[in-house]
């Protein structure tokens, strides 16, 4: 079990640029989640997939954000036209299907928008 | 009102102390309760997971849930400097976790 893997660990970008993050979940997990965490706050839900289907999106996920999970394996989160308010830690988590399955998190991608 | 309330601390205790961390929640439909530990610049790490009222023990950690009061607690016995971290309570609602803001714990040697 290699755990949830996220790349890159840190991304610095200029306002207006597009960025893409990647998440590789635990191999047998069919659910994959994206969360965002800012300093001093708990993680906030953005979206989740079951296999390749995106089943729920938060109101936090503006139209500049898009997530994909082709083939139900790894996932990408893209932010277009980044803004300084997008600076945060983006966390990926995976779990087995079922509402009682705990989430296992990766170490996140820290985004800094200058 | 936030769905999950947690005192952000920081909470500072001497090594060996018993630590009590607490959260309250507003929605009685919440079903599953978890505690995560997060070290600086790392992702949250699952510590405890329970779904019923009462206590669940794992080593030095005890999770307590009181559904009638909508109150959950995490107790740490014989606290160590390595326990210094942010502790997040999290509650499963439907198919997603809702987190508290986290409590910063500092254990002094």
mmCIF file of N, CA and C in Angstrom, chain A residues 42-109:
data_model
loop_
_atom_site.group_PDB
_atom_site.id
_atom_site.type_symbol
_atom_site.label_atom_id
_atom_site.label_comp_id
_atom_site.label_asym_id
_atom_site.label_seq_id
_atom_site.Cartn_x
_atom_site.Cartn_y
_atom_site.Cartn_z
ATOM 1 N N UNK A 42 -10.089 23.829 8.394
ATOM 2 C CA UNK A 42 -10.135 22.432 8.013
ATOM 3 C C UNK A 42 -10.337 22.299 6.518
ATOM 4 N N UNK A 43 -10.087 21.116 5.967
ATOM 5 C CA UNK A 43 -10.308 20.900 4.537
ATOM 6 C C UNK A 43 -11.765 21.129 4.162
ATOM 7 N N UNK A 44 -11.975 21.712 2.976
ATOM 8 C CA UNK A 44 -13.326 21.941 2.450
ATOM 9 C C UNK A 44 -13.527 21.088 1.206
ATOM 10 N N UNK A 45 -14.661 20.421 1.153
ATOM 11 C CA UNK A 45 -14.989 19.526 0.055
ATOM 12 C C UNK A 45 -15.138 20.304 -1.254
ATOM 13 N N UNK A 46 -14.531 19.755 -2.313
ATOM 14 C CA UNK A 46 -14.690 20.335 -3.647
ATOM 15 C C UNK A 46 -15.531 19.428 -4.555
ATOM 16 N N UNK A 47 -15.116 18.149 -4.664
ATOM 17 C CA UNK A 47 -15.810 17.247 -5.578
ATOM 18 C C UNK A 47 -15.406 15.816 -5.270
ATOM 19 N N UNK A 48 -16.201 14.847 -5.744
ATOM 20 C CA UNK A 48 -15.770 13.470 -5.629
ATOM 21 C C UNK A 48 -16.248 12.630 -6.806
ATOM 22 N N UNK A 49 -15.490 11.568 -7.041
ATOM 23 C CA UNK A 49 -15.756 10.615 -8.114
ATOM 24 C C UNK A 49 -15.997 9.234 -7.516
ATOM 25 N N UNK A 50 -16.869 8.506 -8.156
ATOM 26 C CA UNK A 50 -16.931 7.076 -7.928
ATOM 27 C C UNK A 50 -16.608 6.433 -9.269
ATOM 28 N N UNK A 51 -15.503 5.701 -9.285
ATOM 29 C CA UNK A 51 -14.917 5.244 -10.543
ATOM 30 C C UNK A 51 -14.694 6.470 -11.438
ATOM 31 N N UNK A 52 -15.187 6.474 -12.672
ATOM 32 C CA UNK A 52 -14.915 7.622 -13.531
ATOM 33 C C UNK A 52 -16.010 8.687 -13.463
ATOM 34 N N UNK A 53 -17.078 8.436 -12.736
ATOM 35 C CA UNK A 53 -18.202 9.361 -12.690
ATOM 36 C C UNK A 53 -18.030 10.405 -11.584
ATOM 37 N N UNK A 54 -18.161 11.667 -11.963
ATOM 38 C CA UNK A 54 -18.125 12.758 -10.990
ATOM 39 C C UNK A 54 -19.525 12.904 -10.415
ATOM 40 N N UNK A 55 -19.701 12.566 -9.142
ATOM 41 C CA UNK A 55 -21.029 12.460 -8.564
ATOM 42 C C UNK A 55 -21.502 13.693 -7.812
ATOM 43 N N UNK A 56 -20.584 14.491 -7.325
ATOM 44 C CA UNK A 56 -20.998 15.680 -6.577
ATOM 45 C C UNK A 56 -19.939 16.757 -6.701
ATOM 46 N N UNK A 57 -20.390 18.005 -6.822
ATOM 47 C CA UNK A 57 -19.502 19.158 -6.855
ATOM 48 C C UNK A 57 -19.987 20.196 -5.868
ATOM 49 N N UNK A 58 -19.063 20.808 -5.163
ATOM 50 C CA UNK A 58 -19.409 21.858 -4.223
ATOM 51 C C UNK A 58 -19.666 23.171 -4.954
ATOM 52 N N UNK A 59 -20.410 24.053 -4.284
ATOM 53 C CA UNK A 59 -20.585 25.419 -4.819
ATOM 54 C C UNK A 59 -19.240 26.144 -4.870
ATOM 55 N N UNK A 60 -18.258 25.665 -4.070
ATOM 56 C CA UNK A 60 -16.929 26.286 -4.069
ATOM 57 C C UNK A 60 -16.228 26.101 -5.409
ATOM 58 N N UNK A 61 -16.656 25.079 -6.156
ATOM 59 C CA UNK A 61 -15.982 24.733 -7.401
ATOM 60 C C UNK A 61 -16.525 25.617 -8.517
ATOM 61 N N UNK A 62 -15.847 26.778 -8.713
ATOM 62 C CA UNK A 62 -16.318 27.685 -9.752
ATOM 63 C C UNK A 62 -16.052 27.083 -11.126
ATOM 64 N N UNK A 63 -16.533 27.787 -12.166
ATOM 65 C CA UNK A 63 -16.377 27.256 -13.515
ATOM 66 C C UNK A 63 -14.920 27.316 -13.986
ATOM 67 N N UNK A 64 -14.036 27.923 -13.201
ATOM 68 C CA UNK A 64 -12.610 27.894 -13.553
ATOM 69 C C UNK A 64 -11.951 26.580 -13.141
ATOM 70 N N UNK A 65 -12.650 25.826 -12.324
ATOM 71 C CA UNK A 65 -12.116 24.562 -11.822
ATOM 72 C C UNK A 65 -12.749 23.402 -12.594
ATOM 73 N N UNK A 66 -11.916 22.442 -12.968
ATOM 74 C CA UNK A 66 -12.464 21.230 -13.578
ATOM 75 C C UNK A 66 -11.643 20.032 -13.109
ATOM 76 N N UNK A 67 -12.348 18.957 -12.828
ATOM 77 C CA UNK A 67 -11.696 17.732 -12.376
ATOM 78 C C UNK A 67 -12.120 16.600 -13.288
ATOM 79 N N UNK A 68 -11.170 15.687 -13.499
ATOM 80 C CA UNK A 68 -11.445 14.524 -14.341
ATOM 81 C C UNK A 68 -10.857 13.288 -13.687
ATOM 82 N N UNK A 69 -11.442 12.165 -14.014
ATOM 83 C CA UNK A 69 -10.878 10.886 -13.574
ATOM 84 C C UNK A 69 -11.096 9.867 -14.691
ATOM 85 N N UNK A 70 -10.311 9.992 -15.750
ATOM 86 C CA UNK A 70 -10.474 9.069 -16.875
ATOM 87 C C UNK A 70 -10.139 7.646 -16.450
ATOM 88 N N UNK A 71 -10.957 6.716 -16.888
ATOM 89 C CA UNK A 71 -10.717 5.293 -16.617
ATOM 90 C C UNK A 71 -10.794 4.948 -15.143
ATOM 91 N N UNK A 72 -11.259 5.856 -14.313
ATOM 92 C CA UNK A 72 -11.466 5.535 -12.913
ATOM 93 C C UNK A 72 -10.207 5.278 -12.115
ATOM 94 N N UNK A 73 -9.059 5.767 -12.603
ATOM 95 C CA UNK A 73 -7.816 5.546 -11.846
ATOM 96 C C UNK A 73 -7.336 6.876 -11.271
ATOM 97 N N UNK A 74 -6.300 7.483 -11.855
ATOM 98 C CA UNK A 74 -5.796 8.763 -11.357
ATOM 99 C C UNK A 74 -6.801 9.861 -11.691
ATOM 100 N N UNK A 75 -6.619 11.001 -11.040
ATOM 101 C CA UNK A 75 -7.481 12.155 -11.292
ATOM 102 C C UNK A 75 -6.618 13.396 -11.488
ATOM 103 N N UNK A 76 -7.144 14.361 -12.235
ATOM 104 C CA UNK A 76 -6.501 15.660 -12.364
ATOM 105 C C UNK A 76 -7.486 16.749 -11.963
ATOM 106 N N UNK A 77 -6.929 17.791 -11.370
ATOM 107 C CA UNK A 77 -7.699 18.998 -11.031
ATOM 108 C C UNK A 77 -7.028 20.159 -11.741
ATOM 109 N N UNK A 78 -7.774 20.843 -12.607
ATOM 110 C CA UNK A 78 -7.229 21.980 -13.339
ATOM 111 C C UNK A 78 -7.897 23.258 -12.860
ATOM 112 N N UNK A 79 -7.090 24.287 -12.677
ATOM 113 C CA UNK A 79 -7.607 25.617 -12.368
ATOM 114 C C UNK A 79 -7.195 26.535 -13.511
ATOM 115 N N UNK A 80 -8.166 27.135 -14.153
ATOM 116 C CA UNK A 80 -7.882 28.064 -15.247
ATOM 117 C C UNK A 80 -7.887 29.496 -14.715
ATOM 118 N N UNK A 81 -7.059 30.337 -15.343
ATOM 119 C CA UNK A 81 -7.026 31.770 -15.017
ATOM 120 C C UNK A 81 -6.924 31.960 -13.496
ATOM 121 N N UNK A 82 -5.853 31.440 -12.924
ATOM 122 C CA UNK A 82 -5.713 31.450 -11.467
ATOM 123 C C UNK A 82 -5.787 32.854 -10.897
ATOM 124 N N UNK A 83 -6.329 32.920 -9.683
ATOM 125 C CA UNK A 83 -6.451 34.172 -8.924
ATOM 126 C C UNK A 83 -5.709 33.983 -7.604
ATOM 127 N N UNK A 84 -5.349 35.095 -6.958
ATOM 128 C CA UNK A 84 -4.604 35.005 -5.701
ATOM 129 C C UNK A 84 -5.425 34.253 -4.647
ATOM 130 N N UNK A 85 -6.724 34.366 -4.701
ATOM 131 C CA UNK A 85 -7.586 33.648 -3.758
ATOM 132 C C UNK A 85 -7.577 32.144 -3.936
ATOM 133 N N UNK A 86 -6.989 31.661 -5.016
ATOM 134 C CA UNK A 86 -6.880 30.214 -5.222
ATOM 135 C C UNK A 86 -5.715 29.619 -4.440
ATOM 136 N N UNK A 87 -4.849 30.463 -3.884
ATOM 137 C CA UNK A 87 -3.710 29.971 -3.104
ATOM 138 C C UNK A 87 -4.216 29.161 -1.918
ATOM 139 N N UNK A 88 -3.806 27.919 -1.840
ATOM 140 C CA UNK A 88 -4.300 26.989 -0.812
ATOM 141 C C UNK A 88 -3.550 25.676 -0.966
ATOM 142 N N UNK A 89 -3.845 24.752 -0.042
ATOM 143 C CA UNK A 89 -3.396 23.376 -0.180
ATOM 144 C C UNK A 89 -4.543 22.594 -0.811
ATOM 145 N N UNK A 90 -4.260 21.872 -1.890
ATOM 146 C CA UNK A 90 -5.279 21.049 -2.539
ATOM 147 C C UNK A 90 -4.988 19.598 -2.182
ATOM 148 N N UNK A 91 -5.955 18.993 -1.500
ATOM 149 C CA UNK A 91 -5.797 17.644 -0.970
ATOM 150 C C UNK A 91 -6.638 16.659 -1.758
ATOM 151 N N UNK A 92 -6.076 15.507 -1.991
ATOM 152 C CA UNK A 92 -6.800 14.415 -2.627
ATOM 153 C C UNK A 92 -6.947 13.296 -1.606
ATOM 154 N N UNK A 93 -8.072 12.612 -1.645
ATOM 155 C CA UNK A 93 -8.312 11.486 -0.746
ATOM 156 C C UNK A 93 -9.000 10.375 -1.522
ATOM 157 N N UNK A 94 -8.845 9.159 -1.040
ATOM 158 C CA UNK A 94 -9.559 8.053 -1.672
ATOM 159 C C UNK A 94 -10.163 7.144 -0.613
ATOM 160 N N UNK A 95 -11.159 6.375 -1.033
ATOM 161 C CA UNK A 95 -11.807 5.443 -0.113
ATOM 162 C C UNK A 95 -12.481 4.346 -0.927
ATOM 163 N N UNK A 96 -12.887 3.312 -0.215
ATOM 164 C CA UNK A 96 -13.758 2.316 -0.826
ATOM 165 C C UNK A 96 -15.157 2.920 -0.944
ATOM 166 N N UNK A 97 -15.988 2.371 -1.780
ATOM 167 C CA UNK A 97 -17.368 2.842 -1.897
ATOM 168 C C UNK A 97 -18.114 2.521 -0.612
ATOM 169 N N UNK A 98 -19.121 3.325 -0.309
ATOM 170 C CA UNK A 98 -19.892 3.123 0.914
ATOM 171 C C UNK A 98 -19.709 4.311 1.825
ATOM 172 N N UNK A 99 -20.814 4.796 2.403
ATOM 173 C CA UNK A 99 -20.753 6.028 3.192
ATOM 174 C C UNK A 99 -20.023 5.828 4.511
ATOM 175 N N UNK A 100 -19.718 4.580 4.885
ATOM 176 C CA UNK A 100 -19.011 4.365 6.143
ATOM 177 C C UNK A 100 -17.536 4.056 5.940
ATOM 178 N N UNK A 101 -17.008 4.325 4.763
ATOM 179 C CA UNK A 101 -15.596 4.054 4.499
ATOM 180 C C UNK A 101 -14.774 5.308 4.746
ATOM 181 N N UNK A 102 -13.780 5.234 5.632
ATOM 182 C CA UNK A 102 -12.984 6.429 5.932
ATOM 183 C C UNK A 102 -12.142 6.851 4.741
ATOM 184 N N UNK A 103 -11.847 8.146 4.683
ATOM 185 C CA UNK A 103 -11.024 8.704 3.618
ATOM 186 C C UNK A 103 -9.557 8.687 4.027
ATOM 187 N N UNK A 104 -8.709 8.389 3.061
ATOM 188 C CA UNK A 104 -7.256 8.412 3.261
ATOM 189 C C UNK A 104 -6.694 9.494 2.359
ATOM 190 N N UNK A 105 -5.953 10.420 2.972
ATOM 191 C CA UNK A 105 -5.491 11.609 2.268
ATOM 192 C C UNK A 105 -4.049 11.483 1.801
ATOM 193 N N UNK A 106 -3.763 12.194 0.699
ATOM 194 C CA UNK A 106 -2.395 12.418 0.289
ATOM 195 C C UNK A 106 -1.820 13.625 1.022
ATOM 196 N N UNK A 107 -0.567 13.973 0.688
ATOM 197 C CA UNK A 107 0.096 15.103 1.352
ATOM 198 C C UNK A 107 -0.150 16.436 0.663
ATOM 199 N N UNK A 108 -0.978 16.429 -0.356
ATOM 200 C CA UNK A 108 -1.447 17.675 -0.919
ATOM 201 C C UNK A 108 -0.505 18.331 -1.913
ATOM 202 N N UNK A 109 -1.058 19.266 -2.667
ATOM 203 C CA UNK A 109 -0.293 20.165 -3.528
ATOM 204 C C UNK A 109 -0.534 21.573 -3.009
#
